[in-house]
Amino acid sequence: MSSHARRTFLRQAGLTAASLMALPGAAHAAPPSRDGVPASTLLSAAAEWDELQQAEPWDVSWPKKLTGKHKAMFDVPEVEGGVGVLRAGIWQRQYTDVLKTQPGDLSTVIVVRHNGIFLGMNQEFWTTYQVGKAEKLKGDDGKTLKHNPVLPAPGQDAPASMRALMLDKQIENGAIVLGCGLAYRSVVGMIQQRDKLDAAEARKKANSMLVPGVIMQPSGIFANVMAEEAGCAFVYAV
């Protein structure tokens, strides 16, 4: 999605100009394959599954929390300025305003997978490992994106209408955010290479930089299917 298209989308969603100015910036990434992961990566992941499975205690209890009358799962495979995460918050706002739903009537799931996994990492990670530069992500001004666009930018205040759409605030308000365990390997690898750590130490450090509340799953597709089986409408959000 281009910067112009993103701004148009947000205006049509009813956000104010001040809110738009508070956004850290849109990111531009190469269009993903429809499933988000190249076949070679999937084959490699399949070969390593036994090792990964032994290392990860997967939390699959989250579907029990999806008790709302209206359930939606937002699939976010790319950064794209965070628009996939924003859509989840806007959906909640529109259902509340138009259908007069109560907070307990809505169950929201956000799946960050493929390149979108970086949205699940905190601002310290983005700054320390220069995610924008490494992933060639640009902001509206054409410069390299320096911060996670779905978290408050350091030293900047966002209007209340925009702050409510940020990932941490959505989690605080009950949204379930799931991370792709396969894509997370690229996060761990980034730390391992930069800090010269072994795999276990790098994973421990990566875990400390996850946005609080993000629940890692074996893969994004695994999370997608579980959410649909729990009654969520599927939304390809990017």
Coordinates of N, CA and C in Angstrom, one line a residue:
M1 N 0.9 -1.2 0.0 CA 0.0 0.0 0.0 C 0.9 1.2 0.0
S2 N 0.7 2.2 -0.9 CA 1.5 3.4 -1.0 C 1.1 4.3 0.1
S3 N 2.0 5.3 0.4 CA 1.7 6.3 1.4 C 0.4 7.0 1.2
H4 N 0.2 7.4 -0.1 CA -1.0 8.1 -0.5 C -2.2 7.2 -0.2
A5 N -2.2 6.0 -0.6 CA -3.3 5.1 -0.4 C -3.6 4.9 1.1
R6 N -2.5 4.8 1.9 CA -2.7 4.6 3.3 C -3.3 5.8 3.9
R7 N -2.9 7.0 3.5 CA -3.5 8.3 4.1 C -5.0 8.3 3.7
T8 N -5.3 8.0 2.4 CA -6.7 8.0 2.0 C -7.5 7.0 2.8
F9 N -7.0 5.8 3.0 CA -7.7 4.8 3.8 C -8.0 5.3 5.2
L10 N -7.0 6.0 5.9 CA -7.2 6.5 7.2 C -8.2 7.6 7.3
R11 N -8.2 8.5 6.2 CA -9.2 9.6 6.2 C -10.6 9.0 6.0
Q12 N -10.7 8.0 5.1 CA -12.0 7.4 4.9 C -12.5 6.7 6.2
A13 N -11.5 6.2 7.0 CA -11.9 5.5 8.3 C -12.3 6.5 9.3
G14 N -12.2 7.8 9.0 CA -12.7 8.8 10.0 C -11.6 9.4 10.9
L15 N -10.3 9.2 10.7 CA -9.3 9.7 11.6 C -9.0 11.1 11.2
T16 N -8.6 11.9 12.2 CA -8.4 13.3 12.0 C -7.0 13.6 11.4
A17 N -6.8 14.8 10.8 CA -5.5 15.1 10.3 C -4.4 15.1 11.3
A18 N -4.8 15.5 12.5 CA -3.8 15.5 13.6 C -3.4 14.1 13.9
S19 N -4.3 13.1 13.9 CA -4.0 11.7 14.1 C -3.1 11.2 13.0
L20 N -3.3 11.6 11.8 CA -2.5 11.2 10.7 C -1.0 11.7 10.9
M21 N -0.9 12.9 11.3 CA 0.4 13.5 11.5 C 1.2 12.8 12.6
A22 N 0.4 12.2 13.5 CA 1.1 11.5 14.7 C 1.7 10.1 14.3
L23 N 1.3 9.6 13.1 CA 1.8 8.3 12.7 C 3.3 8.4 12.4
P24 N 4.1 7.4 12.9 CA 5.5 7.4 12.6 C 5.8 7.3 11.2
G25 N 5.0 6.8 10.3 CA 5.2 6.8 8.9 C 4.9 5.4 8.3
A26 N 4.6 5.4 7.0 CA 4.3 4.2 6.3 C 5.5 3.5 5.8
A27 N 5.5 2.2 5.8 CA 6.6 1.4 5.4 C 6.3 0.8 4.0
H28 N 7.3 0.6 3.2 CA 7.1 0.0 1.9 C 8.0 -1.3 1.8
A29 N 7.3 -2.4 1.5 CA 8.1 -3.6 1.4 C 7.7 -4.3 0.1
A30 N 8.5 -5.2 -0.3 CA 8.2 -6.0 -1.5 C 6.9 -6.8 -1.3
P31 N 6.0 -6.8 -2.4 CA 4.7 -7.6 -2.2 C 5.0 -9.0 -1.8
P32 N 4.3 -9.5 -0.8 CA 4.5 -10.9 -0.3 C 3.9 -11.9 -1.2
S33 N 4.3 -13.1 -1.2 CA 3.6 -14.2 -1.8 C 2.3 -14.3 -1.0
R34 N 1.3 -14.9 -1.6 CA 0.0 -15.0 -1.0 C 0.0 -15.7 0.4
D35 N 0.9 -16.7 0.5 CA 1.0 -17.4 1.8 C 2.1 -16.8 2.7
G36 N 2.8 -15.8 2.1 CA 3.8 -15.1 2.9 C 5.2 -15.6 3.1
V37 N 5.4 -16.9 2.8 CA 6.7 -17.5 3.0 C 7.1 -18.3 1.8
P38 N 8.3 -18.1 1.3 CA 8.8 -18.9 0.1 C 8.8 -20.4 0.4
A39 N 8.6 -21.2 -0.7 CA 8.6 -22.7 -0.5 C 9.9 -23.2 0.1
S40 N 11.0 -22.6 -0.3 CA 12.3 -23.1 0.3 C 12.4 -22.9 1.8
T41 N 11.8 -21.8 2.3 CA 11.8 -21.5 3.7 C 10.9 -22.5 4.4
L42 N 9.8 -22.8 3.8 CA 8.8 -23.8 4.4 C 9.5 -25.2 4.5
L43 N 10.2 -25.6 3.5 CA 10.9 -26.9 3.5 C 11.9 -26.9 4.6
S44 N 12.7 -25.8 4.7 CA 13.7 -25.8 5.7 C 13.1 -25.8 7.1
A45 N 11.9 -25.1 7.3 CA 11.3 -25.1 8.6 C 10.7 -26.5 8.9
A46 N 10.2 -27.2 7.9 CA 9.7 -28.5 8.1 C 10.8 -29.5 8.6
A47 N 12.0 -29.3 8.0 CA 13.2 -30.1 8.4 C 13.6 -29.9 9.8
E48 N 13.4 -28.6 10.3 CA 13.8 -28.2 11.6 C 12.7 -28.3 12.7
W49 N 11.6 -28.8 12.3 CA 10.4 -28.7 13.2 C 10.6 -29.5 14.5
D50 N 11.2 -30.7 14.4 CA 11.4 -31.4 15.7 C 12.2 -30.7 16.7
E51 N 13.3 -30.0 16.2 CA 14.1 -29.2 17.1 C 13.3 -28.0 17.7
L52 N 12.6 -27.3 16.8 CA 11.8 -26.2 17.2 C 10.7 -26.6 18.2
Q53 N 10.1 -27.7 17.9 CA 9.0 -28.1 18.8 C 9.5 -28.5 20.2
Q54 N 10.6 -29.0 20.3 CA 11.2 -29.4 21.6 C 11.6 -28.1 22.4
A55 N 11.9 -27.1 21.7 CA 12.4 -25.9 22.3 C 11.3 -24.9 22.8
E56 N 10.1 -25.0 22.2 CA 9.1 -24.0 22.4 C 7.9 -24.6 23.2
P57 N 7.6 -24.0 24.3 CA 6.3 -24.3 25.0 C 5.2 -23.5 24.5
W58 N 4.5 -24.0 23.5 CA 3.4 -23.2 22.8 C 2.2 -23.0 23.7
D59 N 1.8 -21.7 23.8 CA 0.5 -21.4 24.5 C -0.6 -21.4 23.6
V60 N -1.5 -22.4 23.6 CA -2.7 -22.4 22.7 C -4.0 -22.3 23.5
S61 N -3.9 -21.6 24.7 CA -5.1 -21.5 25.5 C -5.9 -20.3 25.1
W62 N -5.3 -19.4 24.2 CA -6.0 -18.1 23.9 C -7.4 -18.2 23.3
P63 N -7.7 -19.3 22.5 CA -9.1 -19.3 21.9 C -10.2 -19.3 23.0
K64 N -9.9 -19.7 24.2 CA -10.9 -19.7 25.3 C -11.3 -18.2 25.6
K65 N -10.5 -17.3 25.3 CA -10.8 -15.9 25.6 C -11.6 -15.2 24.5
L66 N -11.9 -15.9 23.4 CA -12.7 -15.3 22.3 C -14.2 -15.6 22.6
T67 N -14.7 -14.8 23.5 CA -16.1 -15.0 23.9 C -17.1 -14.0 23.4
G68 N -16.6 -13.0 22.6 CA -17.5 -12.0 22.0 C -18.4 -12.5 21.0
K69 N -19.5 -11.8 20.8 CA -20.5 -12.2 19.8 C -19.9 -12.0 18.4
H70 N -19.1 -11.0 18.2 CA -18.4 -10.7 17.0 C -16.9 -10.9 17.1
K71 N -16.4 -11.8 16.2 CA -15.0 -12.2 16.3 C -14.3 -12.0 14.9
A72 N -13.1 -11.4 15.0 CA -12.4 -11.2 13.7 C -10.9 -11.4 13.9
M73 N -10.3 -12.0 12.9 CA -8.8 -12.2 13.0 C -8.2 -11.5 11.9
F74 N -7.2 -10.6 12.2 CA -6.6 -9.7 11.2 C -5.2 -10.3 10.9
D75 N -5.0 -10.8 9.7 CA -3.8 -11.4 9.2 C -2.8 -10.3 8.7
V76 N -1.7 -10.2 9.4 CA -0.7 -9.1 9.1 C 0.6 -9.6 8.7
P77 N 0.9 -9.9 7.4 CA 2.1 -10.5 7.0 C 3.2 -9.5 6.6
E78 N 2.9 -8.2 6.6 CA 3.9 -7.2 6.2 C 3.8 -6.0 7.2
V79 N 4.9 -5.2 7.3 CA 4.9 -4.0 8.1 C 4.0 -3.0 7.6
E80 N 4.2 -2.5 6.4 CA 3.3 -1.5 5.7 C 2.8 -0.4 6.5
G81 N 3.7 0.2 7.3 CA 3.3 1.3 8.1 C 2.4 1.0 9.3
G82 N 2.2 -0.3 9.5 CA 1.3 -0.8 10.6 C -0.1 -0.7 10.3
V83 N -0.5 -0.6 9.0 CA -1.9 -0.4 8.6 C -2.7 -1.7 9.0
G84 N -2.1 -2.9 9.0 CA -2.9 -4.1 9.4 C -3.4 -4.0 10.8
V85 N -2.5 -3.5 11.7 CA -2.8 -3.4 13.1 C -3.9 -2.3 13.3
L86 N -3.7 -1.2 12.6 CA -4.6 -0.1 12.7 C -6.0 -0.5 12.2
R87 N -6.1 -1.3 11.2 CA -7.4 -1.8 10.8 C -8.2 -2.6 11.9
A88 N -7.4 -3.3 12.6 CA -8.1 -4.1 13.7 C -8.7 -3.1 14.7
G89 N -8.0 -2.0 15.1 CA -8.6 -1.1 16.0 C -9.7 -0.3 15.4
I90 N -9.6 0.0 14.1 CA -10.7 0.8 13.5 C -12.0 -0.1 13.4
W91 N -11.8 -1.4 13.1 CA -13.0 -2.3 13.1 C -13.7 -2.2 14.4
Q92 N -13.0 -2.3 15.5 CA -13.6 -2.3 16.8 C -14.3 -0.9 17.0
R93 N -13.7 0.1 16.6 CA -14.3 1.5 16.8 C -15.6 1.6 16.0
Q94 N -15.6 1.1 14.7 CA -16.8 1.2 13.9 C -17.9 0.3 14.3
Y95 N -17.6 -0.9 14.8 CA -18.7 -1.7 15.4 C -19.3 -1.1 16.6
T96 N -18.5 -0.5 17.4 CA -19.0 0.2 18.6 C -19.9 1.4 18.2
D97 N -19.4 2.2 17.3 CA -20.2 3.4 16.9 C -21.4 3.1 16.1
V98 N -21.3 2.2 15.1 CA -22.4 1.9 14.2 C -23.4 0.9 14.8
L99 N -22.9 -0.2 15.3 CA -23.8 -1.3 15.8 C -24.1 -1.2 17.3
K100 N -23.4 -0.2 17.9 CA -23.6 0.1 19.4 C -23.3 -1.1 20.2
T101 N -22.2 -1.8 19.8 CA -21.8 -3.0 20.6 C -21.1 -2.5 21.9
Q102 N -21.1 -3.4 22.8 CA -20.3 -3.2 24.1 C -19.0 -3.8 23.9
P103 N -18.0 -3.3 24.7 CA -16.6 -3.9 24.6 C -16.6 -5.4 24.7
G104 N -17.4 -6.0 25.5 CA -17.4 -7.5 25.7 C -18.0 -8.2 24.5
D105 N -18.6 -7.5 23.6 CA -19.2 -8.1 22.4 C -18.2 -8.4 21.3
L106 N -17.0 -7.8 21.4 CA -16.0 -7.9 20.3 C -14.8 -8.8 20.8
S107 N -14.4 -9.7 19.9 CA -13.1 -10.4 20.2 C -12.2 -10.2 19.0
T108 N -11.0 -9.7 19.2 CA -10.1 -9.3 18.1 C -8.8 -10.2 18.3
V109 N -8.4 -10.7 17.1 CA -7.2 -11.5 17.0 C -6.3 -10.8 16.0
I110 N -5.1 -10.5 16.3 CA -4.1 -10.0 15.3 C -3.0 -10.9 15.2
V111 N -2.7 -11.4 13.9 CA -1.6 -12.3 13.7 C -0.5 -11.6 12.9
V112 N 0.7 -11.4 13.6 CA 1.8 -10.8 12.9 C 2.7 -11.9 12.5
R113 N 2.9 -12.0 11.2 CA 3.7 -13.1 10.6 C 4.5 -12.6 9.5
H114 N 5.4 -13.5 8.9 CA 6.3 -13.1 7.8 C 7.0 -11.8 8.2
N115 N 7.1 -10.8 7.4 CA 7.8 -9.6 7.8 C 7.1 -8.8 8.8
G116 N 5.8 -9.1 8.9 CA 5.0 -8.4 10.0 C 5.4 -8.7 11.4
I117 N 6.2 -9.8 11.6 CA 6.6 -10.1 12.9 C 7.3 -9.0 13.6
F118 N 8.0 -8.1 12.8 CA 8.7 -7.0 13.5 C 7.8 -6.0 14.2
L119 N 6.5 -6.0 13.8 CA 5.5 -5.2 14.5 C 5.3 -5.6 16.0
G120 N 5.7 -6.9 16.3 CA 5.6 -7.4 17.6 C 6.7 -7.1 18.5
M121 N 7.8 -6.4 18.0 CA 9.0 -6.1 18.7 C 8.9 -4.6 19.2
N122 N 9.5 -4.4 20.4 CA 9.4 -3.1 21.0 C 10.4 -2.1 20.4
Q123 N 10.2 -0.8 20.8 CA 11.0 0.2 20.2 C 12.5 0.1 20.4
E124 N 12.9 -0.5 21.6 CA 14.3 -0.8 21.8 C 14.9 -1.7 20.8
F125 N 14.2 -2.7 20.4 CA 14.6 -3.6 19.4 C 14.8 -2.9 18.0
W126 N 13.8 -2.1 17.7 CA 13.8 -1.4 16.4 C 15.0 -0.5 16.3
T127 N 15.3 0.2 17.4 CA 16.4 1.1 17.4 C 17.8 0.4 17.5
T128 N 17.9 -0.6 18.3 CA 19.2 -1.3 18.5 C 19.6 -2.0 17.3
Y129 N 18.6 -2.6 16.6 CA 19.0 -3.5 15.5 C 18.6 -2.8 14.1
Q130 N 18.2 -1.6 14.2 CA 18.0 -0.8 13.0 C 17.1 -1.5 12.0
V131 N 15.9 -1.9 12.4 CA 15.0 -2.7 11.6 C 14.7 -2.1 10.3
G132 N 14.4 -0.8 10.4 CA 14.0 0.0 9.1 C 15.1 -0.1 8.1
K133 N 16.4 0.0 8.5 CA 17.5 -0.1 7.5 C 17.7 -1.5 7.1
A134 N 17.6 -2.5 8.0 CA 17.8 -3.9 7.6 C 16.8 -4.4 6.6
E135 N 15.5 -3.9 6.9 CA 14.4 -4.4 6.0 C 14.0 -3.4 4.9
K136 N 14.8 -2.3 4.8 CA 14.5 -1.4 3.7 C 13.1 -0.8 3.8
L137 N 12.7 -0.3 5.0 CA 11.4 0.2 5.3 C 11.5 1.7 5.3
K138 N 10.7 2.4 4.5 CA 10.7 3.9 4.4 C 9.4 4.5 5.0
G139 N 9.6 5.7 5.5 CA 8.4 6.4 6.0 C 7.8 7.3 5.0
D140 N 6.8 8.1 5.3 CA 6.1 9.0 4.4 C 7.1 10.0 3.8
D141 N 8.1 10.3 4.6 CA 9.1 11.3 4.2 C 10.2 10.8 3.3
G142 N 10.1 9.5 3.0 CA 11.1 8.8 2.1 C 12.3 8.4 2.9
K143 N 12.4 8.7 4.2 CA 13.6 8.3 4.9 C 13.3 7.0 5.6
T144 N 14.4 6.4 6.0 CA 14.3 5.0 6.7 C 13.5 5.1 7.9
L145 N 12.6 4.1 8.1 CA 11.7 4.1 9.2 C 12.5 3.7 10.4
K146 N 12.5 4.5 11.5 CA 13.4 4.3 12.7 C 12.7 3.6 13.8
H147 N 11.3 3.7 13.8 CA 10.6 3.2 15.0 C 9.4 2.2 14.5
N148 N 9.0 1.4 15.5 CA 7.8 0.6 15.2 C 6.6 1.5 15.1
P149 N 6.0 1.4 13.9 CA 4.9 2.4 13.7 C 3.6 2.1 14.4
V150 N 3.5 0.9 15.1 CA 2.3 0.6 15.9 C 2.5 0.7 17.4
L151 N 3.6 1.4 17.7 CA 3.8 1.7 19.1 C 4.1 3.2 19.2
P152 N 3.9 3.8 20.4 CA 4.2 5.3 20.5 C 5.7 5.5 20.2
A153 N 5.9 6.5 19.4 CA 7.3 6.9 19.0 C 8.0 7.6 20.2
P154 N 9.2 7.3 20.5 CA 9.9 7.9 21.6 C 9.8 9.4 21.5
G155 N 9.4 10.1 22.6 CA 9.4 11.5 22.7 C 8.2 12.2 22.0
Q156 N 7.3 11.4 21.4 CA 6.2 11.9 20.7 C 4.8 11.5 21.4
D157 N 3.9 12.5 21.4 CA 2.6 12.2 21.9 C 1.6 12.0 20.8
A158 N 0.8 11.0 20.9 CA -0.2 10.8 19.9 C -1.6 11.2 20.4
P159 N -2.5 11.7 19.5 CA -3.9 12.0 20.0 C -4.5 10.8 20.5
A160 N -5.5 10.9 21.4 CA -6.2 9.8 22.0 C -6.8 8.9 21.0
S161 N -7.3 9.4 19.9 CA -8.0 8.6 18.9 C -7.0 7.7 18.2
M162 N -5.7 8.2 18.0 CA -4.7 7.3 17.4 C -4.1 6.4 18.4
R163 N -3.9 6.9 19.6 CA -3.2 6.1 20.7 C -4.0 4.8 20.9
A164 N -5.3 4.8 20.8 CA -6.2 3.7 21.1 C -5.9 2.6 20.0
L165 N -5.4 2.9 18.9 CA -5.2 2.0 17.8 C -3.8 1.3 17.9
M166 N -2.9 1.8 18.7 CA -1.6 1.2 18.8 C -1.7 -0.2 19.4
L167 N -0.7 -1.0 19.1 CA -0.7 -2.4 19.4 C -0.8 -2.6 20.9
D168 N 0.1 -1.9 21.7 CA 0.1 -2.2 23.1 C -1.3 -1.8 23.7
K169 N -1.9 -0.7 23.2 CA -3.2 -0.3 23.8 C -4.3 -1.3 23.4
Q170 N -4.2 -1.9 22.2 CA -5.2 -2.9 21.8 C -5.1 -4.1 22.7
I171 N -3.8 -4.5 23.0 CA -3.6 -5.7 23.9 C -4.2 -5.4 25.2
E172 N -3.9 -4.2 25.7 CA -4.4 -3.7 27.0 C -6.0 -3.8 27.1
N173 N -6.6 -3.5 25.9 CA -8.1 -3.6 25.8 C -8.6 -4.9 25.5
G174 N -7.8 -5.9 25.4 CA -8.3 -7.3 25.2 C -8.0 -8.0 23.9
A175 N -7.4 -7.3 23.0 CA -7.0 -8.0 21.7 C -6.0 -9.1 21.9
I176 N -6.1 -10.2 21.2 CA -5.2 -11.3 21.3 C -4.2 -11.1 20.1
V177 N -2.9 -10.9 20.4 CA -1.9 -10.7 19.4 C -1.0 -12.0 19.3
L178 N -0.9 -12.6 18.2 CA -0.2 -13.8 18.0 C 1.0 -13.6 17.0
G179 N 2.1 -14.2 17.4 CA 3.3 -14.1 16.5 C 3.7 -15.4 15.9
C180 N 4.2 -15.3 14.7 CA 4.6 -16.5 13.9 C 6.0 -17.0 14.4
G181 N 6.0 -18.2 14.9 CA 7.3 -18.8 15.4 C 8.3 -19.0 14.3
L182 N 7.8 -19.2 13.1 CA 8.8 -19.4 12.0 C 9.4 -18.1 11.6
A183 N 8.6 -17.0 11.5 CA 9.2 -15.7 11.2 C 10.0 -15.2 12.3
Y184 N 9.7 -15.6 13.5 CA 10.4 -15.1 14.7 C 11.9 -15.5 14.6
R185 N 12.2 -16.6 13.9 CA 13.6 -17.0 13.8 C 14.4 -15.9 13.1
S186 N 13.9 -15.1 12.3 CA 14.6 -14.0 11.7 C 14.9 -12.9 12.7
V187 N 14.0 -12.7 13.7 CA 14.3 -11.8 14.8 C 15.5 -12.3 15.6
V188 N 15.4 -13.6 16.0 CA 16.4 -14.2 16.8 C 17.7 -14.2 16.1
G189 N 17.7 -14.5 14.8 CA 18.9 -14.5 14.0 C 19.6 -13.1 13.9
M190 N 18.8 -12.1 13.8 CA 19.3 -10.7 13.8 C 20.1 -10.4 15.0
I191 N 19.5 -10.8 16.2 CA 20.2 -10.6 17.5 C 21.4 -11.4 17.6
Q192 N 21.3 -12.7 17.1 CA 22.5 -13.6 17.2 C 23.6 -13.1 16.4
Q193 N 23.4 -12.6 15.2 CA 24.4 -12.2 14.3 C 25.1 -10.9 14.9
R194 N 24.2 -10.0 15.3 CA 24.7 -8.7 15.8 C 25.5 -8.8 17.1
D195 N 25.0 -9.6 18.0 CA 25.5 -9.6 19.4 C 26.5 -10.8 19.6
K196 N 26.6 -11.6 18.6 CA 27.5 -12.8 18.7 C 27.1 -13.7 19.8
L197 N 25.8 -14.0 19.9 CA 25.3 -14.9 20.9 C 25.0 -16.2 20.4
D198 N 24.9 -17.2 21.3 CA 24.4 -18.5 20.8 C 22.9 -18.4 20.6
A199 N 22.3 -19.5 20.0 CA 20.9 -19.4 19.7 C 20.0 -19.2 20.9
A200 N 20.3 -20.0 22.0 CA 19.5 -19.9 23.2 C 19.5 -18.5 23.8
E201 N 20.7 -17.9 23.9 CA 20.9 -16.6 24.5 C 20.2 -15.5 23.6
A202 N 20.3 -15.7 22.3 CA 19.6 -14.8 21.4 C 18.1 -14.8 21.5
R203 N 17.6 -16.0 21.6 CA 16.1 -16.2 21.8 C 15.7 -15.6 23.1
K204 N 16.4 -15.8 24.2 CA 16.1 -15.2 25.5 C 16.0 -13.6 25.3
K205 N 17.0 -13.1 24.6 CA 17.0 -11.6 24.5 C 15.9 -11.1 23.6
A206 N 15.6 -11.9 22.6 CA 14.5 -11.5 21.7 C 13.2 -11.5 22.5
N207 N 13.0 -12.6 23.3 CA 11.8 -12.7 24.1 C 11.6 -11.4 25.1
S208 N 12.7 -10.9 25.5 CA 12.7 -9.8 26.4 C 12.3 -8.5 25.7
M209 N 12.4 -8.5 24.4 CA 12.0 -7.3 23.5 C 10.7 -7.5 22.8
L210 N 10.0 -8.5 23.1 CA 8.6 -8.7 22.5 C 7.7 -7.6 23.2
V211 N 6.8 -7.1 22.4 CA 5.8 -6.3 23.0 C 5.0 -7.1 24.1
P212 N 4.9 -6.7 25.3 CA 4.2 -7.5 26.3 C 2.8 -7.9 25.9
G213 N 2.6 -9.2 26.0 CA 1.3 -9.7 25.6 C 1.2 -10.5 24.3
V214 N 2.3 -10.3 23.5 CA 2.3 -11.1 22.2 C 2.6 -12.5 22.5
I215 N 1.8 -13.4 22.0 CA 1.8 -14.8 22.2 C 2.4 -15.5 21.0
M216 N 3.6 -16.2 21.1 CA 4.2 -16.8 20.0 C 3.5 -18.2 19.7
Q217 N 3.3 -18.4 18.4 CA 2.7 -19.7 18.0 C 3.6 -20.4 17.0
P218 N 3.4 -21.7 16.8 CA 4.3 -22.4 15.9 C 4.4 -21.8 14.5
S219 N 3.4 -21.2 14.0 CA 3.5 -20.4 12.7 C 2.3 -19.5 12.7
G220 N 2.3 -18.5 11.7 CA 1.2 -17.6 11.5 C 0.0 -18.4 11.0
I221 N 0.2 -19.3 10.1 CA -0.9 -20.0 9.5 C -1.5 -20.9 10.5
F222 N -0.8 -21.5 11.4 CA -1.3 -22.3 12.6 C -2.3 -21.4 13.3
A223 N -1.8 -20.1 13.7 CA -2.6 -19.2 14.4 C -3.9 -18.8 13.7
N224 N -3.7 -18.6 12.3 CA -4.9 -18.2 11.5 C -6.0 -19.3 11.6
V225 N -5.6 -20.5 11.4 CA -6.5 -21.6 11.4 C -7.2 -21.8 12.7
M226 N -6.4 -21.7 13.8 CA -7.0 -21.8 15.1 C -8.1 -20.8 15.4
A227 N -7.7 -19.5 14.9 CA -8.7 -18.4 15.1 C -10.0 -18.6 14.3
E228 N -9.8 -19.1 13.1 CA -11.0 -19.4 12.3 C -11.8 -20.5 12.9
E229 N -11.2 -21.5 13.4 CA -11.9 -22.6 14.0 C -12.6 -22.2 15.3
A230 N -12.1 -21.1 15.9 CA -12.8 -20.5 17.1 C -13.9 -19.6 16.7
G231 N -14.1 -19.4 15.4 CA -15.3 -18.6 15.0 C -14.9 -17.2 14.5
C232 N -13.6 -16.9 14.3 CA -13.2 -15.6 13.8 C -13.4 -15.4 12.3
A233 N -13.9 -14.3 11.9 CA -13.9 -14.0 10.5 C -12.5 -13.7 10.1
F234 N -12.1 -14.1 8.9 CA -10.7 -13.9 8.4 C -10.6 -12.6 7.7
V235 N -9.6 -11.7 8.1 CA -9.4 -10.5 7.4 C -7.9 -10.4 7.0
Y236 N -7.7 -10.4 5.7 CA -6.3 -10.2 5.2 C -6.1 -8.7 5.2
A237 N -5.3 -8.2 6.3 CA -5.4 -6.8 6.7 C -4.3 -5.9 6.0
V238 N -3.5 -6.5 5.2 CA -2.4 -5.7 4.5 C -2.6 -5.8 3.0

